[in-house]
Every structure is written in C-alpha cells, then in structure tokens.
Short mmCIF file of N, CA and C in Angstrom, two decimals:
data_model
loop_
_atom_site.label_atom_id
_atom_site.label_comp_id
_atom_site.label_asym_id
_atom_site.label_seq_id
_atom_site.Cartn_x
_atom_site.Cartn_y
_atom_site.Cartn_z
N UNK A 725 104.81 67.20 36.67
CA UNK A 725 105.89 66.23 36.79
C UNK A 725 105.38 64.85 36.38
N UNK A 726 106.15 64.28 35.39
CA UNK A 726 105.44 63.01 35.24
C UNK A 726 106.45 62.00 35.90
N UNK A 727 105.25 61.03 36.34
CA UNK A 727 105.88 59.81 36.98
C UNK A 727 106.66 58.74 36.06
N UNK A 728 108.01 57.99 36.59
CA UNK A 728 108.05 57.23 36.37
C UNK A 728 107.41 55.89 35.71
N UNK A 729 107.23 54.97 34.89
CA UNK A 729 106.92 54.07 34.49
C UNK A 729 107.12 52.84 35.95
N UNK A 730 106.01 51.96 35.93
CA UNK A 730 106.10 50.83 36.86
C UNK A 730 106.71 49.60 36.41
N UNK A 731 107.15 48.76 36.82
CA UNK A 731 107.51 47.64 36.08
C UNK A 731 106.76 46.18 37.67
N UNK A 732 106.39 45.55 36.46
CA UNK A 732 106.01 44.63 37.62
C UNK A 732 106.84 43.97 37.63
N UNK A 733 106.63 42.65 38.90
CA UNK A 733 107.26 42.17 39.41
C UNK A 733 106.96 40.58 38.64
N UNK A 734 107.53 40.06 38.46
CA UNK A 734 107.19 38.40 37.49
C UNK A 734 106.52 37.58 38.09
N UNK A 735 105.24 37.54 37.53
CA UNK A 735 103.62 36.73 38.27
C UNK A 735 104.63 35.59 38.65
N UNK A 736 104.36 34.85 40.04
CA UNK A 736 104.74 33.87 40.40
C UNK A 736 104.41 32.65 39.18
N UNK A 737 103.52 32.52 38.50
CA UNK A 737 103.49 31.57 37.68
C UNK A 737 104.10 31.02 36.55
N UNK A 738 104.86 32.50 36.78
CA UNK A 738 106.29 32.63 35.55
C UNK A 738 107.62 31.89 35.86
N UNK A 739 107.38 32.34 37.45
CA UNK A 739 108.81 32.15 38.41
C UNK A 739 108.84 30.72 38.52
N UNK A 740 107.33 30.26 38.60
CA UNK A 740 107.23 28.00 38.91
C UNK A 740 107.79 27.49 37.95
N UNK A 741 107.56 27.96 36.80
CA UNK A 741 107.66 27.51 35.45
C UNK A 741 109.01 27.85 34.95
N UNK A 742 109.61 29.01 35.35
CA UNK A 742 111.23 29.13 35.35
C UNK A 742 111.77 27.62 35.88
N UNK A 743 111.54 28.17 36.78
CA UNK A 743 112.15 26.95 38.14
C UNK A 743 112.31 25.70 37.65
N UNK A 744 111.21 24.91 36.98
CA UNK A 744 111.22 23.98 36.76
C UNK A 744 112.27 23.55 35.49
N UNK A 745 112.67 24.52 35.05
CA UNK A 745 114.45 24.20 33.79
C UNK A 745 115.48 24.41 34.55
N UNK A 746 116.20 24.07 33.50
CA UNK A 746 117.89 24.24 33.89
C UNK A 746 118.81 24.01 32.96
N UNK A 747 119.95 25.13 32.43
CA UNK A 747 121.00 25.08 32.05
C UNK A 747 121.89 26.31 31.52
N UNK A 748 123.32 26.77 31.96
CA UNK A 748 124.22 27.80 31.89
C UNK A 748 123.97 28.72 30.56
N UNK A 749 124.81 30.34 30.98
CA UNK A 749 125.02 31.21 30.34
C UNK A 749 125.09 32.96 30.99
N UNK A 750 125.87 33.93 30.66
CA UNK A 750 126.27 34.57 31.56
C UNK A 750 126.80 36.20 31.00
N UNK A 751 126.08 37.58 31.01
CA UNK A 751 126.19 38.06 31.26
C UNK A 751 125.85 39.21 31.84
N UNK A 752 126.55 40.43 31.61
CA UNK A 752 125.29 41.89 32.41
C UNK A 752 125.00 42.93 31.77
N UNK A 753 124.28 43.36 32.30
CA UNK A 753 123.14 44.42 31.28
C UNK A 753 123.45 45.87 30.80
N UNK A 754 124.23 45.98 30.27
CA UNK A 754 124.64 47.60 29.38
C UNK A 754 123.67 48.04 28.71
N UNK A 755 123.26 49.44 28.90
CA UNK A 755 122.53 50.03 28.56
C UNK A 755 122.22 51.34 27.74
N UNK A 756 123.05 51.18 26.15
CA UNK A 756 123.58 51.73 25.83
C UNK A 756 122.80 52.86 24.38
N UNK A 757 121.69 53.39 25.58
CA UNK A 757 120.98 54.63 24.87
C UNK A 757 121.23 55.39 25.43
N UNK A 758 121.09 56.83 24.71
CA UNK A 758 121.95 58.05 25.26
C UNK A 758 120.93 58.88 26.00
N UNK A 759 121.62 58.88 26.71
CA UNK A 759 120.88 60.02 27.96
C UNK A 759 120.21 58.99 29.38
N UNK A 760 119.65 57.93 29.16
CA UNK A 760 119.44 57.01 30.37
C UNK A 760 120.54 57.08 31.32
N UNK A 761 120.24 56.82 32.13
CA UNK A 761 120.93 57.37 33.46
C UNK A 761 120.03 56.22 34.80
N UNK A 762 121.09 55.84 35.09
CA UNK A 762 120.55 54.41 36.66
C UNK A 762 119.38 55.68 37.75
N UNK A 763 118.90 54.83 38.05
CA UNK A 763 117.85 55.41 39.13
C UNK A 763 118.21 55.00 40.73
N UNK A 764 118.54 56.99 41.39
CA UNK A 764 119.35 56.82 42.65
C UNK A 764 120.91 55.73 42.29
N UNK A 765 121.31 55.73 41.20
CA UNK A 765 122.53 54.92 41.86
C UNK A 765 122.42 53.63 41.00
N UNK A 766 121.05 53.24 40.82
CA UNK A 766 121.27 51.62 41.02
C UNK A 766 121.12 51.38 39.56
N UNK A 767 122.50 50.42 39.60
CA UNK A 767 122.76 50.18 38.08
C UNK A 767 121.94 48.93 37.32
N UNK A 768 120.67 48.83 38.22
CA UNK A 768 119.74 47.63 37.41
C UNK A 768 118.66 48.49 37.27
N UNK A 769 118.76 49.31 37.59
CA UNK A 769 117.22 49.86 36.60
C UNK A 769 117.46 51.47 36.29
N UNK A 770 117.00 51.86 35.16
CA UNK A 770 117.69 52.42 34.21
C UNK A 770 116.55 53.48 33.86
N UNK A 771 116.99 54.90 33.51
CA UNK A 771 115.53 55.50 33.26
C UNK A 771 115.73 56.78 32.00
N UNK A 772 114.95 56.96 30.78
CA UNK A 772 115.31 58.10 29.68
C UNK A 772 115.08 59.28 30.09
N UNK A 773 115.80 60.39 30.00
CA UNK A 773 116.02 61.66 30.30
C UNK A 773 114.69 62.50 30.56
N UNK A 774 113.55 62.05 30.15
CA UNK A 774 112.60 62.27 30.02
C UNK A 774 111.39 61.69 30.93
N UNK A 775 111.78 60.66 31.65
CA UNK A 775 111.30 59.94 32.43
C UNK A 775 109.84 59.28 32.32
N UNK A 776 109.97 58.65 30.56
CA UNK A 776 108.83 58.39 30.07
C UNK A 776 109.07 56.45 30.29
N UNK A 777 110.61 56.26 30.20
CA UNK A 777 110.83 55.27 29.79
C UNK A 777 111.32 54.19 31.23
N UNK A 778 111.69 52.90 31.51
CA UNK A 778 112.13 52.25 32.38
C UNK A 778 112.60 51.11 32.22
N UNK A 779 114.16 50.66 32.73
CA UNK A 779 114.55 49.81 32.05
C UNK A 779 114.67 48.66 33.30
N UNK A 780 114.74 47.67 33.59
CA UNK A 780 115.01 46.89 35.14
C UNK A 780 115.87 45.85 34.92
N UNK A 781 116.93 45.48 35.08
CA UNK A 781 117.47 43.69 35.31
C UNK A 781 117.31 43.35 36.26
N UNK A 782 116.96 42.29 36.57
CA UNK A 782 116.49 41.27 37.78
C UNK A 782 117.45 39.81 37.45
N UNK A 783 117.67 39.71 38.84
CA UNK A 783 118.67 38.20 38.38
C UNK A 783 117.93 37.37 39.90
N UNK A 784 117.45 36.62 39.63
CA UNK A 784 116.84 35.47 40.40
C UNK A 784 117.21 33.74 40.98
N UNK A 785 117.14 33.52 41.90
CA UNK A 785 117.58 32.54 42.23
C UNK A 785 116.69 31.32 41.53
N UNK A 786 116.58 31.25 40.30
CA UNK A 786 115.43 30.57 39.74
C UNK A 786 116.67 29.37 38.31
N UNK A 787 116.61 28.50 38.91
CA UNK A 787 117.05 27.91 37.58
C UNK A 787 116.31 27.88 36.17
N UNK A 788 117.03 28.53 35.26
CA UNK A 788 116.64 28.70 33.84
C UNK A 788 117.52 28.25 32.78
N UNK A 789 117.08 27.67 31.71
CA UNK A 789 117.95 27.04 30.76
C UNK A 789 118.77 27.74 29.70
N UNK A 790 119.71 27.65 29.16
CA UNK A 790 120.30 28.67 27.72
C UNK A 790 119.52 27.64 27.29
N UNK A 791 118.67 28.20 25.89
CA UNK A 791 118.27 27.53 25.48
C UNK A 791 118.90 27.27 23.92
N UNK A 792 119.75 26.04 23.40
CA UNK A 792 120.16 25.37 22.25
C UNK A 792 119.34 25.51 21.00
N UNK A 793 118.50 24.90 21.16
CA UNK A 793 117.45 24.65 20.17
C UNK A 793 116.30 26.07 20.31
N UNK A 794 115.56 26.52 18.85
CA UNK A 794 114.81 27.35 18.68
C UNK A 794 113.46 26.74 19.30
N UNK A 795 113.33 25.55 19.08
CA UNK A 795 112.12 24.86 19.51
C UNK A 795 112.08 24.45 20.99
N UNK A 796 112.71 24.23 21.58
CA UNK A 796 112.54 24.19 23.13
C UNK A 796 112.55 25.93 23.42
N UNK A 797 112.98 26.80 22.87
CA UNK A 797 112.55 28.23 23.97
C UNK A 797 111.18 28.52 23.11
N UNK A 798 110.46 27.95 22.16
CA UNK A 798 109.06 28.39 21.99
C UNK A 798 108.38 27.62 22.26
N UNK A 799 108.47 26.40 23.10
CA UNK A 799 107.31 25.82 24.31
C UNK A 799 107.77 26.27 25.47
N UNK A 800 109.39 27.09 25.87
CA UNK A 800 109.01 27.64 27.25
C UNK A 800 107.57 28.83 26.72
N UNK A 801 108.15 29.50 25.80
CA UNK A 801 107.49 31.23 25.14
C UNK A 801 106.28 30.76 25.18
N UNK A 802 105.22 29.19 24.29
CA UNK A 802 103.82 29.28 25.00
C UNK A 802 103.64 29.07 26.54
N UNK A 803 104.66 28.10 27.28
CA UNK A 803 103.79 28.08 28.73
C UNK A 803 104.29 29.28 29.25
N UNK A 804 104.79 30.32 29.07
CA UNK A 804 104.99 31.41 29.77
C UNK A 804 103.79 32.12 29.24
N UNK A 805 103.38 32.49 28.06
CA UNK A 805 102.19 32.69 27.29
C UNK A 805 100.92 32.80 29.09
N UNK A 806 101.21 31.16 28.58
CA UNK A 806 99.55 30.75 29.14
C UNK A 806 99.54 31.26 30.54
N UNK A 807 100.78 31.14 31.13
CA UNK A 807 101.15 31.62 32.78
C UNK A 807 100.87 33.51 32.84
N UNK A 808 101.36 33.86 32.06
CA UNK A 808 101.53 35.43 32.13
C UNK A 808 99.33 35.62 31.91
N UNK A 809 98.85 34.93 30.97
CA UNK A 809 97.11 34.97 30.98
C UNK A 809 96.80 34.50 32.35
N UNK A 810 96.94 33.81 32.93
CA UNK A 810 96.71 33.75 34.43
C UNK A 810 96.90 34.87 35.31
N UNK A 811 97.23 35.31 35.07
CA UNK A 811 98.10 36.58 36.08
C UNK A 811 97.30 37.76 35.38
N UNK A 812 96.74 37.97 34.62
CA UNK A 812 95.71 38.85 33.80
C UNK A 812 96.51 39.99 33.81
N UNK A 813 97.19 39.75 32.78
CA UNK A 813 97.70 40.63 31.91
C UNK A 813 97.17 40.86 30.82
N UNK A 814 97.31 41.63 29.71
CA UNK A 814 96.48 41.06 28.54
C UNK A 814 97.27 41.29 27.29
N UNK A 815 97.07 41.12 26.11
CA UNK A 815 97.72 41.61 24.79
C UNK A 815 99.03 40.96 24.99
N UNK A 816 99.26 39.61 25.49
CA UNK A 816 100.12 39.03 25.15
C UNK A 816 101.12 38.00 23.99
N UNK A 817 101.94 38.82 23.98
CA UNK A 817 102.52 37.77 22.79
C UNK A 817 104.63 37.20 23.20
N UNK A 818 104.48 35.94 23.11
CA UNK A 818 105.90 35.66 23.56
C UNK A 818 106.47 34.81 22.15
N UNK A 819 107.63 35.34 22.11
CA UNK A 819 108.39 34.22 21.24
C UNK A 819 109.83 33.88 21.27
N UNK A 820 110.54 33.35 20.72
CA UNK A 820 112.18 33.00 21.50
C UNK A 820 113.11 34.15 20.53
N UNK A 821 113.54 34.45 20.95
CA UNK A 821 114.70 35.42 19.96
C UNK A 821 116.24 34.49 20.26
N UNK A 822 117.04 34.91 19.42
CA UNK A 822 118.13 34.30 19.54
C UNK A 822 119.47 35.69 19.71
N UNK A 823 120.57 34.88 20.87
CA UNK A 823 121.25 35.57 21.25
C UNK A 823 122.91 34.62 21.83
N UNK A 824 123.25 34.95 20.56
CA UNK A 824 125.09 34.76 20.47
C UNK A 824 124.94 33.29 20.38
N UNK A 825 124.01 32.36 19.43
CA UNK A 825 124.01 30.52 19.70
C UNK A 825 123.15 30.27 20.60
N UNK A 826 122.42 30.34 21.20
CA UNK A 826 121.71 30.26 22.09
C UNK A 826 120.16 30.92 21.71
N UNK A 827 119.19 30.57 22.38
CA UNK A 827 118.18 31.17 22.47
C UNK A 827 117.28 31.74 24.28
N UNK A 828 116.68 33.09 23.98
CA UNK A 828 116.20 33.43 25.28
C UNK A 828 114.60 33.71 24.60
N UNK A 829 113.77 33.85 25.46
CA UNK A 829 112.45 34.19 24.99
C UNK A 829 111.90 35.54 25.22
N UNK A 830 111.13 36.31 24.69
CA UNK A 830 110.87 37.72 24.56
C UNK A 830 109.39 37.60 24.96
N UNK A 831 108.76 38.14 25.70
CA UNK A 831 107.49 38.92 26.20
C UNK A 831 107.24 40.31 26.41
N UNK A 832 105.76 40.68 25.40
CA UNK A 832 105.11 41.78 25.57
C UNK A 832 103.65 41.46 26.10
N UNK A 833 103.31 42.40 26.83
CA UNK A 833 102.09 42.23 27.82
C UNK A 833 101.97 44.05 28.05
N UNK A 834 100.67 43.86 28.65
CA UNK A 834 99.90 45.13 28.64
C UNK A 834 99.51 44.68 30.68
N UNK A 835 100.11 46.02 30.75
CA UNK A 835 99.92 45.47 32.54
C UNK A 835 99.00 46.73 33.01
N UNK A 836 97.84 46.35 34.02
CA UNK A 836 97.72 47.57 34.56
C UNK A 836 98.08 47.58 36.22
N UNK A 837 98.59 49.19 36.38
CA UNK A 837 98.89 49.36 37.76
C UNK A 837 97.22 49.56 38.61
N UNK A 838 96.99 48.31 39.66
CA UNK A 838 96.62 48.21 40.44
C UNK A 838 95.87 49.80 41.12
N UNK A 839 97.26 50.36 41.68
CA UNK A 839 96.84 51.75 42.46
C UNK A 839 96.53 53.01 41.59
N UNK A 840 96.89 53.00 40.17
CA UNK A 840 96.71 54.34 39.84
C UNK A 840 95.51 54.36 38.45
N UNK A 841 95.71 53.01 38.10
CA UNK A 841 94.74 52.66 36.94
C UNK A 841 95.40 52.44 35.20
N UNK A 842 96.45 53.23 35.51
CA UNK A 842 97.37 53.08 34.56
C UNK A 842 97.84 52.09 33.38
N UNK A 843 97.81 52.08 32.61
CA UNK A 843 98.23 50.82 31.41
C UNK A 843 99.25 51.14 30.63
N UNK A 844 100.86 50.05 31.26
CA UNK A 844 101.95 49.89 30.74
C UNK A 844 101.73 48.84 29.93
N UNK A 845 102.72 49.24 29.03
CA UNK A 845 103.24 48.64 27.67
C UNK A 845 104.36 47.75 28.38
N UNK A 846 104.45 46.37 28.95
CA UNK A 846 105.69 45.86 28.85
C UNK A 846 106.89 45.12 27.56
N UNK A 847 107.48 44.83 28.13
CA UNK A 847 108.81 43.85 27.04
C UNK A 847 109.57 43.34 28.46
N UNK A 848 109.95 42.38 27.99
CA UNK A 848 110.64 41.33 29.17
C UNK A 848 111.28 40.63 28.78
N UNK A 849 112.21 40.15 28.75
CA UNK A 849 113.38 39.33 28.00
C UNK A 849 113.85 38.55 29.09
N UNK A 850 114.08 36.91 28.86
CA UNK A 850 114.20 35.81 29.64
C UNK A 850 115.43 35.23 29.39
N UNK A 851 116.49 35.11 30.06
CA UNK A 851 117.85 35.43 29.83
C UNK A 851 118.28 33.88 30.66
N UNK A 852 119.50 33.31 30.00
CA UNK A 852 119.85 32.47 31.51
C UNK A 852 121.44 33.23 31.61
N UNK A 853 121.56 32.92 32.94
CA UNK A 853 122.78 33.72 33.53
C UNK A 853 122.94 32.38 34.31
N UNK A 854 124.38 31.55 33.40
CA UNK A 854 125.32 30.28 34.51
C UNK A 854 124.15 29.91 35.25
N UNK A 855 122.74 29.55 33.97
CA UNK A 855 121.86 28.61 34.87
C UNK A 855 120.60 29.18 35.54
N UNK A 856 120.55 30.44 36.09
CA UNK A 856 119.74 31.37 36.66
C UNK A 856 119.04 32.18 35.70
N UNK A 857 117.44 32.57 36.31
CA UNK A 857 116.59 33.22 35.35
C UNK A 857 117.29 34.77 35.73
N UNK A 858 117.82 35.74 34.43
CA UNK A 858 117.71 36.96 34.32
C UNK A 858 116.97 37.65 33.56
N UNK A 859 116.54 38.63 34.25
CA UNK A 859 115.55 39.25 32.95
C UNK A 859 115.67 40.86 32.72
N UNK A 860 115.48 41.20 31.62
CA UNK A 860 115.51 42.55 31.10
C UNK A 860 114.33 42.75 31.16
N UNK A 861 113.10 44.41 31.45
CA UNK A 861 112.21 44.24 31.72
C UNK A 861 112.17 45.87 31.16
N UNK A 862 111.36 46.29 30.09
CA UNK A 862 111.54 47.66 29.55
C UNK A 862 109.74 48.21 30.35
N UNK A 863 109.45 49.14 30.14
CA UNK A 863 108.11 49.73 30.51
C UNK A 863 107.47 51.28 30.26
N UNK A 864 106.69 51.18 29.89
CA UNK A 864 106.17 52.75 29.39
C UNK A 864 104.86 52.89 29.46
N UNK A 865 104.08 54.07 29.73
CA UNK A 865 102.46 54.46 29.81
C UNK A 865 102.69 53.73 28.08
N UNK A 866 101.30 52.79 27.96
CA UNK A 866 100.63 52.44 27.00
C UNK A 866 100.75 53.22 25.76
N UNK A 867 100.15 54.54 25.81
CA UNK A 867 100.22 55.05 24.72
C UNK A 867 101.11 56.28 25.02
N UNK A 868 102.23 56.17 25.00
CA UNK A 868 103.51 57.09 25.40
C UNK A 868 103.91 56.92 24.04
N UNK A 869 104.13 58.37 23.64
CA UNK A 869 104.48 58.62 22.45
C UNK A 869 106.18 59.34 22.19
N UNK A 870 106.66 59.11 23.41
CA UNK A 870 107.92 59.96 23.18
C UNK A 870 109.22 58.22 22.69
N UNK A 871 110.64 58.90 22.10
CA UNK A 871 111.01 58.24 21.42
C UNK A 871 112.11 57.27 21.92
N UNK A 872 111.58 57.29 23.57
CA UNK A 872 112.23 56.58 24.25
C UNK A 872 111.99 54.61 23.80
N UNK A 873 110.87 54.81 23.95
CA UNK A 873 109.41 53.70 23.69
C UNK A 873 109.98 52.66 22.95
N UNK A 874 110.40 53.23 21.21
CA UNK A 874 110.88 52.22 20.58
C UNK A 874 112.60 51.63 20.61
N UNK A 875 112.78 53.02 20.97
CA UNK A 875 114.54 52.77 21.24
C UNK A 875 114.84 51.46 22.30
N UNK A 876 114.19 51.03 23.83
CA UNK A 876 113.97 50.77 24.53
C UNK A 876 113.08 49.43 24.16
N UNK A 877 112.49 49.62 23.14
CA UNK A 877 112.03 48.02 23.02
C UNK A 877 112.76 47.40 21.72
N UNK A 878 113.47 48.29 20.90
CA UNK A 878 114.97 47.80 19.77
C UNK A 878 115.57 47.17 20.79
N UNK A 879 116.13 47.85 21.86
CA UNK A 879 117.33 47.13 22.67
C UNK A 879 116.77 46.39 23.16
N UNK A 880 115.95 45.96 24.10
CA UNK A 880 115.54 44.23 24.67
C UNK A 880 115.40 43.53 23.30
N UNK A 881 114.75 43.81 22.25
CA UNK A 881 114.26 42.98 21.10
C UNK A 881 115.77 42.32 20.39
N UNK A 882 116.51 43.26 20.41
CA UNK A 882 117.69 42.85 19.44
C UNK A 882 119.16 43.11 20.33
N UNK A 883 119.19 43.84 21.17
CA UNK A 883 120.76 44.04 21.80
C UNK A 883 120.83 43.36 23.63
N UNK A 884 119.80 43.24 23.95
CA UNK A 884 119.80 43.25 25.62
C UNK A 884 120.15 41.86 25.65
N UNK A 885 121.32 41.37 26.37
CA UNK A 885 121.72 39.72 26.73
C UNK A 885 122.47 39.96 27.53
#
C-alpha cells in the first residue's frame, strides 16, 4: 500500500513575510483532473486515484497582496526564496506567474519528511483571496514517476487561482 504524499505546513518565515503585505482578490480551488477525488470528504485537499499525488488549499488569516505589477511579486518570490532557505528546504526556485491581471508567486522546493526520511517534490502557489494569503500546495515522492506528477504541477503552474 503506498502512502499518501505529505505536504508541509508553510515555514513560519513565509507566514511573517506574508503578513507583512496587503491587498484584495478572490477565489476557490477546482480541481479539475480526472480521477482526484477530496480526502475523507474534505474539499481542500485533493488526492490522484493512485495515491501518488496531493493537492491542499489553505486559506490563512495572513494579509497578502494581489499583486499589480510583475515586479513587486518577484521581490515577494526572492524574500520568500531566502525565507523558504531558512527553513532548509532545498532546490529552491520561486517566481511570480500571472493570473487573470494580477500576479501570484509560484514555489518549488524539495522537502524532507522529518519521520520517515522521505523527499517530496513540492509546488506552492501564493494566491491573495480579498486580501488573505491562499495557497495551492501540490506534493509527490521526489522521484515519483507516475503521471499524476506533471498533470498536478501543469495545474498549480498554469490553471490553479
């Protein structure tokens, strides 16, 4: 039986550095690859038929900005950069993607689980929701080869807002 994928939880140094912006935008997370199916019920985290793959929205009491300009969400994308290297993650790379006029910022990081030794592949997408940090948060064993992987990082990369 294989386990589930982990998804961490957003290094507090992400969450200070959220905190410290502000400004509106607003919606929710459809998840529209075939065969994923919510986990127990719950329609924020999301899992492929195969149970290689993991999808999470998180909506936080964290003020976060829509971001206007391409150049203000790629100095949030380096200090999130430098915050997510604190938190020792590794193989990080962030940059701003754009979504409907607006811009949100995109993170991939290489996380390992603590208890099992494990090394996920993340993607994380930094969303504002009417002002608040939301985030899309995809996850898979490192070198998971099934075809959940890329489908799952197409949609945060290009469809998830």
């Amino acid at each position: 039986m294989r386990l589930p994928p982990r998804l961490p939880r957003l290094p507090l140094a992400a969450l200070a550095l959220a905190a410290a912006l502000l400004v509106p935008a607003a919606h929710a997370l459809v998840v529209p690859l075939s065969g994923w199916t919510p986990v127990n019920g719950n329609a924020n985290v999301w899992i492929d038929p195969a149970g290689a793959c993991l999808l999470r929205e998180e909506r936080l009491n964290q003020p976060f900005p829509a971001f206007s300009l391409e150049e203000d969400a790629l100095k949030f994308a380096l200090r999130l950069q430098a915050s997510l290297a604190k938190s020792k993650v590794q193989d990080i790379v962030t940059q701003p993607v754009e979504r409907a006029g607006t811009w949100a910022v995109l993170a991939a990081y290489t996380h390992e689980d603590k208890n099992s030794g494990v090394l996920y592949r993340i993607s994380q997408l930094y969303l504002s929701d009417a002002g608040q940090l939301r985030t899309i948060t995809g996850s898979s064993a490192l070198h998971e080869g099934s075809s959940c992987v890329n489908d799952m990082r197409d949609f945060i990369r290009y469809l998830a807002d």
